[in-house]
XYZ file of C-alpha atoms in Angstrom:
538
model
C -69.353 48.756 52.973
C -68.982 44.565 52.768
C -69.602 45.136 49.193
C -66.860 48.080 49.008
C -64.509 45.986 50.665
C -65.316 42.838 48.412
C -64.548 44.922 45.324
C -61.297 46.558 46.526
C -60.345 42.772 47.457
C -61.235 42.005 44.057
C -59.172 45.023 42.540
C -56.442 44.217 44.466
C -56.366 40.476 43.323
C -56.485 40.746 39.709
C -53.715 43.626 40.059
C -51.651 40.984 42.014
C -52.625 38.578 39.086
C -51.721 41.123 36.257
C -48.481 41.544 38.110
C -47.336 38.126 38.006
C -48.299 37.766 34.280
C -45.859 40.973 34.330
C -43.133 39.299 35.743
C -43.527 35.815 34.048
C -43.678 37.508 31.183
C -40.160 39.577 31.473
C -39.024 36.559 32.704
C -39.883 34.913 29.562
C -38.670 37.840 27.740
C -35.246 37.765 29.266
C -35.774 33.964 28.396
C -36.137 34.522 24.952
C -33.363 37.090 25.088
C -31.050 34.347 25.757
C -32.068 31.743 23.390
C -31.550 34.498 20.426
C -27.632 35.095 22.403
C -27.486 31.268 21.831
C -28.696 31.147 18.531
C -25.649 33.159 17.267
C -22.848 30.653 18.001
C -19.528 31.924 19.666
C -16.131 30.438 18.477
C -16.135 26.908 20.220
C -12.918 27.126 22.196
C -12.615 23.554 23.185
C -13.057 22.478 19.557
C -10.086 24.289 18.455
C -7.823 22.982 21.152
C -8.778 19.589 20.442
C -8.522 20.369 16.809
C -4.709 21.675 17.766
C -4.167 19.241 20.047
C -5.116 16.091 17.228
C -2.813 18.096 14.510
C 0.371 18.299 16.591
C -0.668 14.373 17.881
C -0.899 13.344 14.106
C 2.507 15.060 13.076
C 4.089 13.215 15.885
C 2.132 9.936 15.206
C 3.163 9.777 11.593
C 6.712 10.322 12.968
C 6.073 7.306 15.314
C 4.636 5.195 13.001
C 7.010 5.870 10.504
C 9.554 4.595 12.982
C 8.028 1.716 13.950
C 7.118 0.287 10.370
C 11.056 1.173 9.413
C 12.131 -0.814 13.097
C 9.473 -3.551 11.659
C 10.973 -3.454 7.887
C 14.570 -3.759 9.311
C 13.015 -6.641 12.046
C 11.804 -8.219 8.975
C 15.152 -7.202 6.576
C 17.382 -8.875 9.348
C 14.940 -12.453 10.058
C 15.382 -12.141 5.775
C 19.397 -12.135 5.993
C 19.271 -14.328 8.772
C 16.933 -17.008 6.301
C 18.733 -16.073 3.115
C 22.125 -16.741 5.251
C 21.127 -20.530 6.596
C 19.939 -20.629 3.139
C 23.160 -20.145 1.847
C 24.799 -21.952 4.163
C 22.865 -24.991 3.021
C 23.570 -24.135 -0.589
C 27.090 -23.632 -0.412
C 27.356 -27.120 1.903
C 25.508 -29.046 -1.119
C 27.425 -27.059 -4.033
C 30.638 -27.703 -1.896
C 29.613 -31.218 -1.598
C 28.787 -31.565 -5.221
C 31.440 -29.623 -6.580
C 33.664 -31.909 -4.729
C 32.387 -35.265 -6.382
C 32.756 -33.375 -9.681
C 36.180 -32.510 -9.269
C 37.136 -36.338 -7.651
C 35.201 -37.796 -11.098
C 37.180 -35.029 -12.965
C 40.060 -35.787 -11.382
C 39.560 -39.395 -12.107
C 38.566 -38.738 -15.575
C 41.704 -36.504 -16.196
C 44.554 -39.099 -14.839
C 42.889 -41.394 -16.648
C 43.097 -39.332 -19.568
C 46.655 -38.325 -19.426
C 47.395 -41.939 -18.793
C 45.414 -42.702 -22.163
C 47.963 -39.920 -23.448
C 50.729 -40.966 -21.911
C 50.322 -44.220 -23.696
C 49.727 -43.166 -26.760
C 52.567 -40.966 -26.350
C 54.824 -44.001 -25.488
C 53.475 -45.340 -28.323
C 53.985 -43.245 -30.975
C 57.156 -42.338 -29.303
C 58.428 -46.078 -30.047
C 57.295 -46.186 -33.180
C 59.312 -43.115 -34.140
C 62.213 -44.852 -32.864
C 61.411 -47.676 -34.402
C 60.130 -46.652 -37.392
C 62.156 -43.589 -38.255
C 59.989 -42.101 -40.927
C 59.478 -38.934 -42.148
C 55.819 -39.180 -43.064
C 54.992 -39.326 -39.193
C 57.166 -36.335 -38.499
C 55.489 -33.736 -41.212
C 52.316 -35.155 -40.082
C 53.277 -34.199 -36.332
C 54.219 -30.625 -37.270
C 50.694 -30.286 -39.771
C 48.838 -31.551 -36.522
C 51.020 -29.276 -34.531
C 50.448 -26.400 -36.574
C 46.410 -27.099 -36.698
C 46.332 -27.486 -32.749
C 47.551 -23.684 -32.780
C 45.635 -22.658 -35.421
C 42.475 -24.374 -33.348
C 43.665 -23.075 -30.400
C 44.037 -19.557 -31.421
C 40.359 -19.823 -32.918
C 39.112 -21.103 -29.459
C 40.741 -18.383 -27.522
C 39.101 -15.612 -30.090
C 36.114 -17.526 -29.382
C 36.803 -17.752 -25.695
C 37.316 -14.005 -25.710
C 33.925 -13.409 -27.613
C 31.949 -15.858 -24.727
C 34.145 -13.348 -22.280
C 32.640 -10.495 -23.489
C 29.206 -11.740 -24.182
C 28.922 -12.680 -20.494
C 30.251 -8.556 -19.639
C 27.707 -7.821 -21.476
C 25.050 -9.891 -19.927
C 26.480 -8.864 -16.329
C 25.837 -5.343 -17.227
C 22.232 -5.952 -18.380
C 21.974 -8.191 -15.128
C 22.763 -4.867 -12.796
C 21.209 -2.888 -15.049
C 17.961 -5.149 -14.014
C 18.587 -4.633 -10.752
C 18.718 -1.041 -10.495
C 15.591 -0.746 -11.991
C 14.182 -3.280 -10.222
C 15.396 -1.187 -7.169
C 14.287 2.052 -8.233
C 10.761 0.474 -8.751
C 10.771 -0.777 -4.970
C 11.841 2.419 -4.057
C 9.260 4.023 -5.908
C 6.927 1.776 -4.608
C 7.694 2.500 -0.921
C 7.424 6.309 -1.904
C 3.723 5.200 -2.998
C 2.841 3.264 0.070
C 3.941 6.377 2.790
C 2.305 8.627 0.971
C -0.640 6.357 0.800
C -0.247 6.130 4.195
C -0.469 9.724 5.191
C -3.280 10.075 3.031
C -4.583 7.677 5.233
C -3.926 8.969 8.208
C -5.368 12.413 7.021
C -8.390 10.891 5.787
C -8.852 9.002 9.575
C -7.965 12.763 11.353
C -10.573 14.412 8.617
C -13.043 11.697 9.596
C -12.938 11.996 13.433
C -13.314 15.712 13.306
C -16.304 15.338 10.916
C -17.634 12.734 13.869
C -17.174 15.201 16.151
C -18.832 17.797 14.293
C -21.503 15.557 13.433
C -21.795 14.898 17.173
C -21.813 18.470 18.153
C -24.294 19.792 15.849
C -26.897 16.394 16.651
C -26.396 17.753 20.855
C -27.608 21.763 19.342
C -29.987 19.852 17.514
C -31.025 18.092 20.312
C -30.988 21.606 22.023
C -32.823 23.195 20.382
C -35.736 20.364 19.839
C -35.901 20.356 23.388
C -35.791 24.154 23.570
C -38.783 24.755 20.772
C -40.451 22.260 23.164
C -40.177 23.741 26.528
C -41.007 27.628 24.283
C -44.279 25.341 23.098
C -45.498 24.011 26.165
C -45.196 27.699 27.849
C -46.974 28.875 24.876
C -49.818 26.741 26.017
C -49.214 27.441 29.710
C -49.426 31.150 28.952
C -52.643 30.509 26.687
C -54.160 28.491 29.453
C -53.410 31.568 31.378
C -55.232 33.705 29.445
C -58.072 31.850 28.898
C -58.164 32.009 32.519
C -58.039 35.241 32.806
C -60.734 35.931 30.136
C -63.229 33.347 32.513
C -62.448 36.031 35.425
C -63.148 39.142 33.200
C -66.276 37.346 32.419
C -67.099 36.839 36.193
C -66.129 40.258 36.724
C -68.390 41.318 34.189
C -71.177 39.127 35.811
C -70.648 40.383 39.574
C -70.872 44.076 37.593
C -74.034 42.954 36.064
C -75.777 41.634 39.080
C -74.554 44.445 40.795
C -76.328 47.163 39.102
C -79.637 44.569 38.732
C -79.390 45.210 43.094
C -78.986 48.857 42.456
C -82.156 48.944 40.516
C -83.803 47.265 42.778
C -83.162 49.090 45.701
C -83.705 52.317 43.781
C -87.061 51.239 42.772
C -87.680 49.691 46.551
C -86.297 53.256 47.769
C -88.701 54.782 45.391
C -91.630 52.608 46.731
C -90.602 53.684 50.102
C -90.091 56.798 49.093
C -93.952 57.252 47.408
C -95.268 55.365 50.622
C -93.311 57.241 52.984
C -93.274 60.623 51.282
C -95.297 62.637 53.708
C -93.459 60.978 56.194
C -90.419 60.780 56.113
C -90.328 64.230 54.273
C -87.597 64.530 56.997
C -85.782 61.692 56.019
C -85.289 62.606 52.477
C -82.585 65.016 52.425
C -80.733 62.056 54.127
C -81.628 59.415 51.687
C -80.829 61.789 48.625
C -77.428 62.697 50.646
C -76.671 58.283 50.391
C -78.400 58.316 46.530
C -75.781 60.800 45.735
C -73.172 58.800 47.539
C -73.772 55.431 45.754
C -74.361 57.572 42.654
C -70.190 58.287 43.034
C -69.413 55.345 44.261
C -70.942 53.743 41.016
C -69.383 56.045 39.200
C -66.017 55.781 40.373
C -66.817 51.715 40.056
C -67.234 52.428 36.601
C -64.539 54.760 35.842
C -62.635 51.862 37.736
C -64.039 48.914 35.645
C -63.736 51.032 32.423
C -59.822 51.396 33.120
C -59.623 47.850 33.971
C -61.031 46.918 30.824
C -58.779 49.187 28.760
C -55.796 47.785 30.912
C -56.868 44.712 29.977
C -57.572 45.098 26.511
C -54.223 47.143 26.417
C -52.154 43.488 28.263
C -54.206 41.387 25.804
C -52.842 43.100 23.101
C -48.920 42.977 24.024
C -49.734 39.584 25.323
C -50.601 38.518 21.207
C -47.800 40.651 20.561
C -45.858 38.446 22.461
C -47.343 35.613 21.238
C -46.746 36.541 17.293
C -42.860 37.478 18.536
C -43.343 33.928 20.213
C -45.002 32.296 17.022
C -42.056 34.056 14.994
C -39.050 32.847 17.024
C -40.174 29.080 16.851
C -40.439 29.452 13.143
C -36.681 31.047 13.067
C -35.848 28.053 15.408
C -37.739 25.534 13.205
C -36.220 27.292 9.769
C -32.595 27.170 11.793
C -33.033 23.212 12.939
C -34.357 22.373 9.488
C -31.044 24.010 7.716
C -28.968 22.274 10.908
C -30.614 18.857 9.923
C -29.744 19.737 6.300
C -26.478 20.254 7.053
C -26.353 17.151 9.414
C -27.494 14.890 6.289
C -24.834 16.706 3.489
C -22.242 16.449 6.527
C -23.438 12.530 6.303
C -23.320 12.196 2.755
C -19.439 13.586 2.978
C -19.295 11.204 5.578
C -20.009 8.340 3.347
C -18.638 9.809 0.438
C -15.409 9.677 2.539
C -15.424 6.170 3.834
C -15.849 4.687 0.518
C -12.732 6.752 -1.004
C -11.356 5.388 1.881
C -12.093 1.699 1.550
C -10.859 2.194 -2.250
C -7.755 4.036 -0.513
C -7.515 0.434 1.410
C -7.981 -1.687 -1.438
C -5.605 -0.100 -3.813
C -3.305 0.024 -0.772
C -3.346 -3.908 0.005
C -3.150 -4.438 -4.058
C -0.044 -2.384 -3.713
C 1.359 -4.368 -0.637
C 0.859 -7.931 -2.398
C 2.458 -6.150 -5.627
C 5.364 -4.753 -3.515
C 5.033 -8.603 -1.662
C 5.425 -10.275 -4.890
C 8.584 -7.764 -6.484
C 10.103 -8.796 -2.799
C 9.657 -12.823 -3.448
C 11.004 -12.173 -6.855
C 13.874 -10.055 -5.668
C 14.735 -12.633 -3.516
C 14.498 -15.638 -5.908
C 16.928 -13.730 -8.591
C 19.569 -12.524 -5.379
C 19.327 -16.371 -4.710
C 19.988 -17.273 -7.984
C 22.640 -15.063 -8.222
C 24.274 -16.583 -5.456
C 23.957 -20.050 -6.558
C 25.208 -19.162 -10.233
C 28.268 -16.798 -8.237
C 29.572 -20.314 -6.267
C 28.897 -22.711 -9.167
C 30.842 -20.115 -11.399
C 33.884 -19.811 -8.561
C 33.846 -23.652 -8.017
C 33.898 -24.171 -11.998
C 36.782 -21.750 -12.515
C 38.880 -23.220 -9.313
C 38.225 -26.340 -11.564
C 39.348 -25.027 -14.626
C 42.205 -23.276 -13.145
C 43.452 -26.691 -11.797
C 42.230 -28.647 -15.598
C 44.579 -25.229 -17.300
C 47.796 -25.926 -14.895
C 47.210 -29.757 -15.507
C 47.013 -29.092 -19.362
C 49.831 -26.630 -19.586
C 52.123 -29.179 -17.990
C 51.150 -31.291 -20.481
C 51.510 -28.991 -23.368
C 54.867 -28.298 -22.070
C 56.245 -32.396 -21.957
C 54.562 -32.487 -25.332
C 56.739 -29.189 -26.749
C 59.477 -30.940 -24.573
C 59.052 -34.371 -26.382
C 58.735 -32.073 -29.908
C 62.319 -30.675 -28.983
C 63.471 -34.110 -28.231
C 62.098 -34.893 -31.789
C 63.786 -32.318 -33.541
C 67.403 -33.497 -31.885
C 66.460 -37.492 -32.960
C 65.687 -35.729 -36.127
C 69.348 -36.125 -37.779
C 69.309 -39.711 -36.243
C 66.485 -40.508 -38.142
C 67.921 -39.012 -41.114
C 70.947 -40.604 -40.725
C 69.059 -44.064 -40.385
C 66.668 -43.428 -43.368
C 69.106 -46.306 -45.323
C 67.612 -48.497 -42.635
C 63.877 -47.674 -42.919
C 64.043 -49.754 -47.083
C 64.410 -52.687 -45.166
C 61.832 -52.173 -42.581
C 59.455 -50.738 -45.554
C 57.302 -54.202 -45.586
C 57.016 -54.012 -41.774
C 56.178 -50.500 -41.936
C 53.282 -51.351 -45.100
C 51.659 -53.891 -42.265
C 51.867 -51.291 -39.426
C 50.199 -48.865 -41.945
C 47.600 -51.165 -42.772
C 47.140 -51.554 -38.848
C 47.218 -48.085 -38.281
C 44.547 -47.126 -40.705
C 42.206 -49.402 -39.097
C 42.887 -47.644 -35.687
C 42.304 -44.298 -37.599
C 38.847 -45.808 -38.632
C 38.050 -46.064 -35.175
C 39.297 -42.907 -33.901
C 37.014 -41.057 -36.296
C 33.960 -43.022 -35.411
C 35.075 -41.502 -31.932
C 35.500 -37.972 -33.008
C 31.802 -38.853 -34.378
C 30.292 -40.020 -31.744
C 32.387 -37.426 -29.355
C 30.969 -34.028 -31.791
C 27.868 -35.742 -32.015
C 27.263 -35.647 -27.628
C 28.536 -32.125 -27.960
C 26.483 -31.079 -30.010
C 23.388 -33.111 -28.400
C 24.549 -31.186 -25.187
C 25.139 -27.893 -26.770
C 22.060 -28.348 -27.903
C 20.502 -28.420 -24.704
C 22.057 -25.937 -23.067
C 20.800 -23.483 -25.257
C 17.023 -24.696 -25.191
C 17.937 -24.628 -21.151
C 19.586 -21.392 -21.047
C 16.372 -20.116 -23.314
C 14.101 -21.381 -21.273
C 15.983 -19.426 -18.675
C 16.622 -16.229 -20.021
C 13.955 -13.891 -20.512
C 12.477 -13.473 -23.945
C 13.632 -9.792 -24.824
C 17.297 -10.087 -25.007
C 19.052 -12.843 -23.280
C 17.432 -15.093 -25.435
C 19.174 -14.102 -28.923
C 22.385 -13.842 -27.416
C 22.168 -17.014 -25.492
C 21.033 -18.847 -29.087
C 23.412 -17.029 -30.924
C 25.973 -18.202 -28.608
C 24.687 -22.109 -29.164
C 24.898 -21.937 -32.921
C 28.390 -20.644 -32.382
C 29.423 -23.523 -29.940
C 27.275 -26.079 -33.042
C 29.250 -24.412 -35.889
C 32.521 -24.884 -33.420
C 31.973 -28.320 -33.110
C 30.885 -28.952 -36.633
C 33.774 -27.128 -37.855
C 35.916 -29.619 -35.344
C 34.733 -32.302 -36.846
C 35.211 -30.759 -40.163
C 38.613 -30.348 -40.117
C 39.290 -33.945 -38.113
C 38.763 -36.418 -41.165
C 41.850 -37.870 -40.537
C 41.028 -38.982 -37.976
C 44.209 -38.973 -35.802
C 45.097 -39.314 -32.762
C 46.245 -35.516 -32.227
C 42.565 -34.549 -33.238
C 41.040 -36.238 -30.117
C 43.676 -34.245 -28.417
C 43.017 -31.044 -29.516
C 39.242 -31.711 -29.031
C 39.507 -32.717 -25.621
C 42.033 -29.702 -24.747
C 39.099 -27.435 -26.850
C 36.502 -28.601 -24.518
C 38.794 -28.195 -21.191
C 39.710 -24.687 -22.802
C 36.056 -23.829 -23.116
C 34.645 -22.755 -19.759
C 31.036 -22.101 -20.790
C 30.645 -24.979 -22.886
C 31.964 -27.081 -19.042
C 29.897 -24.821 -17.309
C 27.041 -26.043 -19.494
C 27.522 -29.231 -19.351
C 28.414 -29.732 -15.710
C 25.238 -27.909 -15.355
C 22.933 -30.109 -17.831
C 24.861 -33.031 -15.363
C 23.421 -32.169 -12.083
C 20.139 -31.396 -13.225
């Protein structure tokens, strides 16, 4: 019965055991289950909100930033007026300052002039009265008919120099609307290179946060194939140890039926020795032979079962384990495409950051570019300025040299009208002039020396103009730039030579109305002061 008891305990046991293995493994099952559920990845929520959330961020940042640059571009555009103002200030104080020695000197230089005429005037004026000849007069109206004729040909000229300068304005503003347009143009460049930028940046943090998502499932899953691998080895431990008790259950059986043969050969022995004695006794022993007979029986049915059971477990249990097996090598396959995918996602990654350091390069060669247009800008506004307030100084100048020449144009048509009344006088006192005739043979050896000088003068005086003509157009070359300015600019030069050369052409005689004229030509001539005043200060 101890035995019985020991065998049901037994039974009992490895049913306990065989439902635990049960349960583990539906545990594991349901395990499994959910790790397949995972596998298949549900729309990420949280990614698209953040995704939403950085979209309507970036529209609005662009907006911001947009803002701030143009507050920092007008920051910067008012500092530059301020600068350009003080600059100007500064300018106008030394042009004003200059311009106001020039006029003093060309004050100075006028009165003394007009003195100079005024004397010569007087001078001419007495020898008309005392003189009285007719040679003097006709020479008078020739030079007064060749000042017109000169003047005429300066103010055509004048006009031409007028229009030449329109035309150069025009190409000036023309300049500087395409200059404009090309800063313009250039900003267009530089926002959009901006957003680009700021695309590129929002592409690049959601590929970072992909990147980082996908290395935590990574990371996931490694540790998920591990903990699947070390309860692969857990449940093979397991049953391993359940093999070592089928094998002890197999010895106990063993040893068991070794004691049944014994006894039935002891019972036997006992049953020879005892045979004609306990003849009584053997209906009882037979009655217990039959009884273990069952009971082995039914142990055997029993152990048969249990091996069939077992054989039946071990067989889903490698089921299991191949289902097992086959899931880690879905999981490997998937983490092996997930690490592909991690290193093309890197390679984009990298691909992406150098577009975007060319992106930055091309974008700080465009700022020094746009940098460099804006210094240049600046210099030719500058320059404008300073050539606008030299210009308005020259021509309040020349507006005051015009009145002062006018007024003397008008005493000299005065002193002509004067000269036509004293005309009859002299006519009438021609009988006197054949008795002055010696006198007048000395003066006209005296005045012919005088003309000598005067046209070594008018020489020297053509020669400096055309020595500073001269430079003004190598000046005003070196200036200009060399597609057009430059062939107007020389063509205006050779002009302003043949001028001159013509000027001292036509003033061989050498008189004293021909410096005259040439003066009131060069005071008539604003470029050609312009020029020269300029060729001065420098």
């Amino acid at each position: 019965m101890e035995e019985f008891t020991s065998k049901k305990d037994l039974e009992s046991q490895y049913e306990a055991r065989l439902n635990e293995w049960r349960h583990a493994l539906d545990s594991k099952q349901r395990e499994l289950d959910n790790i397949s559920q995972k596998m298949v990845l549900p729309i990420d929520t949280d990614i698209l909100r953040m995704r939403v959330t950085k979209d309507i961020e970036a529209r609005f940042r662009v907006e911001l930033e947009t803002k701030t640059l143009e507050l920092e571009k007008m920051t910067d555009a008012f500092y530059e007026c301020k600068r350009q103002l003080d600059i100007v200030r500064t300018t106008m104080e030394n042009h004003k300052y200059e311009s106001e020695k020039i006029i003093e000197e060309l004050r100075e230089k006028h009165k003394n002039e007009i003195q100079q005429l005024f004397d010569e005037n007087h001078g001419l004026q007495l020898r008309i009265e005392e003189q009285r000849d007719r040679e003097i007069v006709r020479q008078v109206r020739r030079d007064l008919e060749e000042f017109k004729k000169r003047y005429s040909d300066s103010s055509i000229e004048v006009n031409e120099l007028r229009k030449e300068r329109d035309a150069l304005k025009l190409e000036k503003n023309d300049m500087i609307i395409k200059q404009a347009k090309e800063i313009e143009d250039e900003r267009n460049l530089r926002r959009s290179l901006n957003t680009e930028l700021d695309k590129l940046k929002f592409r690049t943090k959601c590929l970072e946060d992909d990147l980082q998502k996908a290395q935590l499932k990574a990371e996931k899953r490694t540790q998920e194939s591990n903990a699947i691998s070390t309860e692969k080895t857990s449940l093979l431990s397991l049953l391993k140890e359940k093999e070592i008790l089928l094998d002890s259950f197999k010895r106990q059986l063993t040893e068991l039926r070794e004691e049944l043969h014994q006894r039935e050969d002891a019972l036997d022995k006992a049953m020879r020795r005892q045979m004609e004695e306990d003849r009584e006794k053997g209906a009882l022993e037979r009655k217990e032979k039959s009884k273990l007979q069952r009971e082995f029986e039914i142990i055997e049915r029993n152990y048969s079962e249990l091996e069939q059971q077992r054989k039946r477990e071990i067989m889903v249990q490698n089921e299991e384990y191949e289902n097992i097996q086959k899931k880690y090598r879905l999981i490997s396959e998937e983490r092996n495409i997930y690490l592909q995918k991690l290193n093309g996602m890197q390679k984009e990654m990298d691909d992406v950051r150098v577009r975007l350091e060319q992106k930055v390069d091309e974008f700080e060669l465009l700022e020094r570019e746009y940098k460099k247009l804006q210094d240049k800008h600046r210099d030719t506004l500058n320059n404008e300025y300073n050539l606008q307030t030299t210009k308005e100084h020259l021509e309040a100048s020349m507006r005051v040299m015009q009145e002062d020449m006018q007024r003397i144009n008008n005493e000299f048509e005065q002193n002509v009208f004067k000269w036509k009344r004293e005309r009859q006088e002299l006519i009438q006192r021609v009988g006197d002039l054949g008795n002055a005739l010696q006198k007048t043979n000395h003066e006209f050896h005296d005045t012919k020396s005088k003309c000598k000088t005067y046209k070594e003068k008018l020489r020297l005086a053509n020669s400096t103009i055309k020595t500073l003509t001269g430079k003004v157009v190598q000046y005003e070359l070196d200036r200009a730039p060399a597609s057009g300015g430059g062939d107007e600019i020389r063509v205006g030069g050779l002009n302003l030579e043949h001028a001159a050369g013509r000027d001292s052409n036509q003033s061989n005689r050498g008189s004293d109305v021909d410096i005259k004229e040439a003066i009131h030509k060069v005071m008539q001539d604003e470029q050609l002061q312009s020029q020269v005043k300029r060729l001065l200060n420098q």
